[in-house]
C-alpha positions as YAML, in Angstrom:
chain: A
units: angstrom
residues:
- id: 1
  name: UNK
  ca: [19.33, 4.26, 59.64]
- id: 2
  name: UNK
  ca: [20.00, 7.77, 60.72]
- id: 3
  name: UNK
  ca: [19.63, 10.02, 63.99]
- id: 4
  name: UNK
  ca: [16.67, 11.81, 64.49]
- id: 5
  name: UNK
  ca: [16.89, 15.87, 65.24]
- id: 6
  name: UNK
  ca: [15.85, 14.97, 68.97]
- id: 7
  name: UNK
  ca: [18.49, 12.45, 69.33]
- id: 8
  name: UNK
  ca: [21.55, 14.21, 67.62]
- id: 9
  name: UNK
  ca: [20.77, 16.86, 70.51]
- id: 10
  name: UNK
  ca: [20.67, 14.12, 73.01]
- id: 11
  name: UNK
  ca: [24.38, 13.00, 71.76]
- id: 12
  name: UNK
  ca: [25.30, 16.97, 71.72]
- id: 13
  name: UNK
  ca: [24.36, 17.50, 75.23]
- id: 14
  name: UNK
  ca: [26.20, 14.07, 76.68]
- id: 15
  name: UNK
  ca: [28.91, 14.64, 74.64]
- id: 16
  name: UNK
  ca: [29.29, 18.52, 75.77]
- id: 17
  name: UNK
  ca: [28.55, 17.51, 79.53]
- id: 18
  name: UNK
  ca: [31.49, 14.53, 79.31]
- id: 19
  name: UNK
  ca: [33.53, 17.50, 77.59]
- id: 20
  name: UNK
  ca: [34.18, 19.91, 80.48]
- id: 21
  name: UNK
  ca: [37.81, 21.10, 78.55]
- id: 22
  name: UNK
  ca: [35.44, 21.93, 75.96]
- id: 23
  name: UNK
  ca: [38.05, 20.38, 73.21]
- id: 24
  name: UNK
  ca: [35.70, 17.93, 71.25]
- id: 25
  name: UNK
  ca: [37.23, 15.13, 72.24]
- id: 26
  name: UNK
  ca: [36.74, 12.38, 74.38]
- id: 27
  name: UNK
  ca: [39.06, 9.23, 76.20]
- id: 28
  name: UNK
  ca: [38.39, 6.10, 77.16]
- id: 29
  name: UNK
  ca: [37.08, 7.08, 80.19]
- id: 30
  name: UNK
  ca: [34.48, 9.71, 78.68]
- id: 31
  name: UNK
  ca: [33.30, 8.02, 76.17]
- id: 32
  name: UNK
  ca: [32.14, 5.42, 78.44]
- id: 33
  name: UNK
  ca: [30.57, 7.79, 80.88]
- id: 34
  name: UNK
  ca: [28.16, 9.51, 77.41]
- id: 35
  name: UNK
  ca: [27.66, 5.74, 76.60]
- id: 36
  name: UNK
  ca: [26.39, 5.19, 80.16]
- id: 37
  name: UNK
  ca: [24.31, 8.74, 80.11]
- id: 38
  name: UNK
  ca: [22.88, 7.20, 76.65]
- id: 39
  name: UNK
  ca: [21.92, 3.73, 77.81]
- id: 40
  name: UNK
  ca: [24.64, 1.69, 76.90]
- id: 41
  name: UNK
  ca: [26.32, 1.18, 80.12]
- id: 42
  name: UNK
  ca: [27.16, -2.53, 79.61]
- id: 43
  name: UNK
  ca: [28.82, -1.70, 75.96]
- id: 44
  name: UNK
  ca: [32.75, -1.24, 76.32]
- id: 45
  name: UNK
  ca: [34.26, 2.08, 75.28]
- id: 46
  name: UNK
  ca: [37.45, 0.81, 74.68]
- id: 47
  name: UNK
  ca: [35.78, -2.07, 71.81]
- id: 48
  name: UNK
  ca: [33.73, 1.28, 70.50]
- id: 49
  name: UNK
  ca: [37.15, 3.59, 70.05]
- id: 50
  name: UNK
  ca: [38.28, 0.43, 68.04]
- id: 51
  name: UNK
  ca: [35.64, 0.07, 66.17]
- id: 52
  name: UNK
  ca: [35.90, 3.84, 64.92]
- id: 53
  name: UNK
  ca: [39.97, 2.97, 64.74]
- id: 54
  name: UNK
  ca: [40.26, 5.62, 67.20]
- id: 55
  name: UNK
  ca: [42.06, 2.80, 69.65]
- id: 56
  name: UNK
  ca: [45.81, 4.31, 68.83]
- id: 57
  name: UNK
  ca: [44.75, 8.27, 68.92]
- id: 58
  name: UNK
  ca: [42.81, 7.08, 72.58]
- id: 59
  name: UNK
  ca: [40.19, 9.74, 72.17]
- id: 60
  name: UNK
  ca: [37.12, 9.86, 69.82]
- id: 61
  name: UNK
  ca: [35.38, 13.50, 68.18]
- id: 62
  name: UNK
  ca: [31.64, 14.19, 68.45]
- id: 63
  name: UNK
  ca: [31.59, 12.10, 64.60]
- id: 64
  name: UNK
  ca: [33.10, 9.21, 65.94]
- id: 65
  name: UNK
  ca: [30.16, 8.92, 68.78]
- id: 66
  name: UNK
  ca: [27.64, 9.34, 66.44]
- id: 67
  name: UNK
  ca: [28.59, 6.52, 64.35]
- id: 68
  name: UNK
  ca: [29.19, 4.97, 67.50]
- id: 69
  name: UNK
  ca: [25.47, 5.55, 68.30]
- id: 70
  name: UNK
  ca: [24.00, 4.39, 65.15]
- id: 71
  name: UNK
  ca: [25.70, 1.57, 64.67]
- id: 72
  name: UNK
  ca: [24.57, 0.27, 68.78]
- id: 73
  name: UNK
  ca: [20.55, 1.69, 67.67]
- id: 74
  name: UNK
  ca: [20.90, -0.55, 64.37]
- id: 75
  name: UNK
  ca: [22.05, -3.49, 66.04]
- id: 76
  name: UNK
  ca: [19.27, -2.83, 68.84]
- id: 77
  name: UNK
  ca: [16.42, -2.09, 66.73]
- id: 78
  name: UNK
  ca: [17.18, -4.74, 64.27]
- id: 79
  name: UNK
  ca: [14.75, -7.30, 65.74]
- id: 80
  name: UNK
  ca: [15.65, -9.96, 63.54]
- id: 81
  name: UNK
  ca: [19.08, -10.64, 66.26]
- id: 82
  name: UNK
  ca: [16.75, -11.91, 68.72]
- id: 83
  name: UNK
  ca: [15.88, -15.38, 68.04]
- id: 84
  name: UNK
  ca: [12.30, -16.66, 68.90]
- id: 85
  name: UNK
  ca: [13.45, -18.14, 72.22]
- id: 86
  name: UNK
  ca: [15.15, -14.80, 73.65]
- id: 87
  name: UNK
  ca: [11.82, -12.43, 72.29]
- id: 88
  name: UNK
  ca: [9.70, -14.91, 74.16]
- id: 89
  name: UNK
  ca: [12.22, -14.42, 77.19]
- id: 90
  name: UNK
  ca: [11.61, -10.62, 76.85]
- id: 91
  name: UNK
  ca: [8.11, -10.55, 76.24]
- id: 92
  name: UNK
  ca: [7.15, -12.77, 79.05]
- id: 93
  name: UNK
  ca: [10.23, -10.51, 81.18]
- id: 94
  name: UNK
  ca: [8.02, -7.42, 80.48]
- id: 95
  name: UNK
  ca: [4.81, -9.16, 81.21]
- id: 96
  name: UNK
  ca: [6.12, -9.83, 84.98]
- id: 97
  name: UNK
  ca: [6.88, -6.09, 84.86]
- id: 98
  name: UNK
  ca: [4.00, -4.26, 83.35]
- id: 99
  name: UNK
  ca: [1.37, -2.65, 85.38]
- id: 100
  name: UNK
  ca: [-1.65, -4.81, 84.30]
- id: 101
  name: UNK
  ca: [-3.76, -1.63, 84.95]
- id: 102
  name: UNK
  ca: [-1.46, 0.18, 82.49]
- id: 103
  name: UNK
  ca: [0.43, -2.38, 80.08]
- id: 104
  name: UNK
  ca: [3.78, -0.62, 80.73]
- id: 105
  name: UNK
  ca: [6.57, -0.36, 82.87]
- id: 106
  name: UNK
  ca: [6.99, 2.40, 85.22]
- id: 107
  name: UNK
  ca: [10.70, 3.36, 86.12]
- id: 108
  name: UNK
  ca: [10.02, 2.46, 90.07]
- id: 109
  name: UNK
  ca: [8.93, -0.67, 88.73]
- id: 110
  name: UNK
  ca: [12.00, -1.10, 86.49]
- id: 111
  name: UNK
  ca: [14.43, -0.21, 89.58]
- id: 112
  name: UNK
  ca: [12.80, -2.67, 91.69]
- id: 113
  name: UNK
  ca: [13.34, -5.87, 88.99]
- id: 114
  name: UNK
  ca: [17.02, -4.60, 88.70]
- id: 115
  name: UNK
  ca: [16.92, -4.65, 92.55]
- id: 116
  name: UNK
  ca: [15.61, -7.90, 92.84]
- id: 117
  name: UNK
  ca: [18.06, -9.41, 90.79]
- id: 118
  name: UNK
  ca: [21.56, -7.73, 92.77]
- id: 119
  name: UNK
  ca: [22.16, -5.52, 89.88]
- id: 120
  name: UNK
  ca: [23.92, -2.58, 90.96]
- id: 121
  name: UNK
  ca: [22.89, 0.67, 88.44]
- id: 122
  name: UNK
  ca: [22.07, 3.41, 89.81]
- id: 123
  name: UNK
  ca: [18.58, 5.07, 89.76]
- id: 124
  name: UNK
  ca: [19.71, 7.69, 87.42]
- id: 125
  name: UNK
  ca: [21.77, 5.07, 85.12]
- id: 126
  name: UNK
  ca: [18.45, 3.15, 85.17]
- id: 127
  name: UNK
  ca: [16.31, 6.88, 84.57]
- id: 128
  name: UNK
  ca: [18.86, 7.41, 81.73]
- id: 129
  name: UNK
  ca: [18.25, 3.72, 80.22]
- id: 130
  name: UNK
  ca: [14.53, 4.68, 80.23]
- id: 131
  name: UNK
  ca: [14.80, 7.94, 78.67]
- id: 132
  name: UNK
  ca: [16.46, 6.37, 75.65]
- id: 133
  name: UNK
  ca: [14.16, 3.33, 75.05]
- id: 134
  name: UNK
  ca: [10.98, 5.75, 75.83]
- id: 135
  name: UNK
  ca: [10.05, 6.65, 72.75]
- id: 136
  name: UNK
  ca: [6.98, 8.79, 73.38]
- id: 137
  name: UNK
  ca: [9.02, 10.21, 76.49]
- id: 138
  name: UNK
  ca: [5.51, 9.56, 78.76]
- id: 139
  name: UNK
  ca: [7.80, 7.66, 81.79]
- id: 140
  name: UNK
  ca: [6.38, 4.54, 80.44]
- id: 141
  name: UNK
  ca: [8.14, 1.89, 78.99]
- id: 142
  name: UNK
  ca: [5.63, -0.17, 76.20]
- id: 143
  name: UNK
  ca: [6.52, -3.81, 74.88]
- id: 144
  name: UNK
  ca: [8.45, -1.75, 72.12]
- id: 145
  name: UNK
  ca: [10.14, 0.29, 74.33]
- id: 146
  name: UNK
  ca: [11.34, -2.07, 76.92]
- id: 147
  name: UNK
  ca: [12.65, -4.38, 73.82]
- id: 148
  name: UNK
  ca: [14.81, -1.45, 72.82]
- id: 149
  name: UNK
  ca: [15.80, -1.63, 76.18]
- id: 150
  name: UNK
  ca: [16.72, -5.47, 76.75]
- id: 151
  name: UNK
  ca: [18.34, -5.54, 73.31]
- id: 152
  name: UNK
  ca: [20.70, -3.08, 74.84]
- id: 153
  name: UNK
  ca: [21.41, -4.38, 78.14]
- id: 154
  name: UNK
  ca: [22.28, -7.71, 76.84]
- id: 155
  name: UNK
  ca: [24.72, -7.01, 74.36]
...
């Protein structure tokens, strides 16, 4: 699997907005914060520097997150993790949430679910978790899209 154009750009712009000593590197604490920005607010930076053995140096390089990144979108894309039981529990999830008119999931839609359930993200952590599942980038989360989404969130 590799990153698309679009996305490498995405990861550029986190990375350089996390960066504000503009010295390509990130700690702990940044590279949860692009994580975050990229949808992956539940995943732990401090596993991620580890897994790129970047755990003793305590700061990762703009390489490091994107095979950070890539490895998170294989594991997320690869349907085959989610057994029958948890893709009926997300399918039947994003029923409940869909606009019947529309067969998607709109983002005030999204942030009153997480409401409803006493999660406490953010409207912009949940815009940012959108942005990154929404493939097409219409504001509108498909069945696709919002499994992107859960796979993420319940890592």
């Amino acid at each position: 699997m590799n990153l698309t154009r679009q996305r490498l750009q995405e990861l550029r712009q986190a990375f350089r907005e996390v960066d504000e000593q503009q010295v390509e590197l990130l700690d702990e604490r940044g590279l949860a914060e692009v994580l975050a920005m990229l949808g992956y607010a539940r995943v732990s930076a401090a596993a991620m520097m580890q897994r790129v053995h970047r755990e003793k140096d305590g700061f990762v390089t703009f390489d490091d997150l994107k095979d950070i990144v890539l490895a998170l979108e294989s594991e997320a894309t690869d349907s085959d993790d989610l057994d029958e039981e948890k893709n009926e529990e997300m399918t039947r999830t994003f029923q409940l949430l869909a606009d019947p008119e529309h067969g998607c999931i709109t983002l005030d839609q999204l942030i009153k679910a997480v409401n409803s359930q006493g999660h406490d993200w953010t409207r912009q952590q949940l815009k940012e978790m959108m942005d990154v599942a929404d493939r097409d980038h219409d504001g509108l989360l498909t069945l696709d899209d919002f499994r992107v989404l859960w796979a993420r969130v319940m890592q």
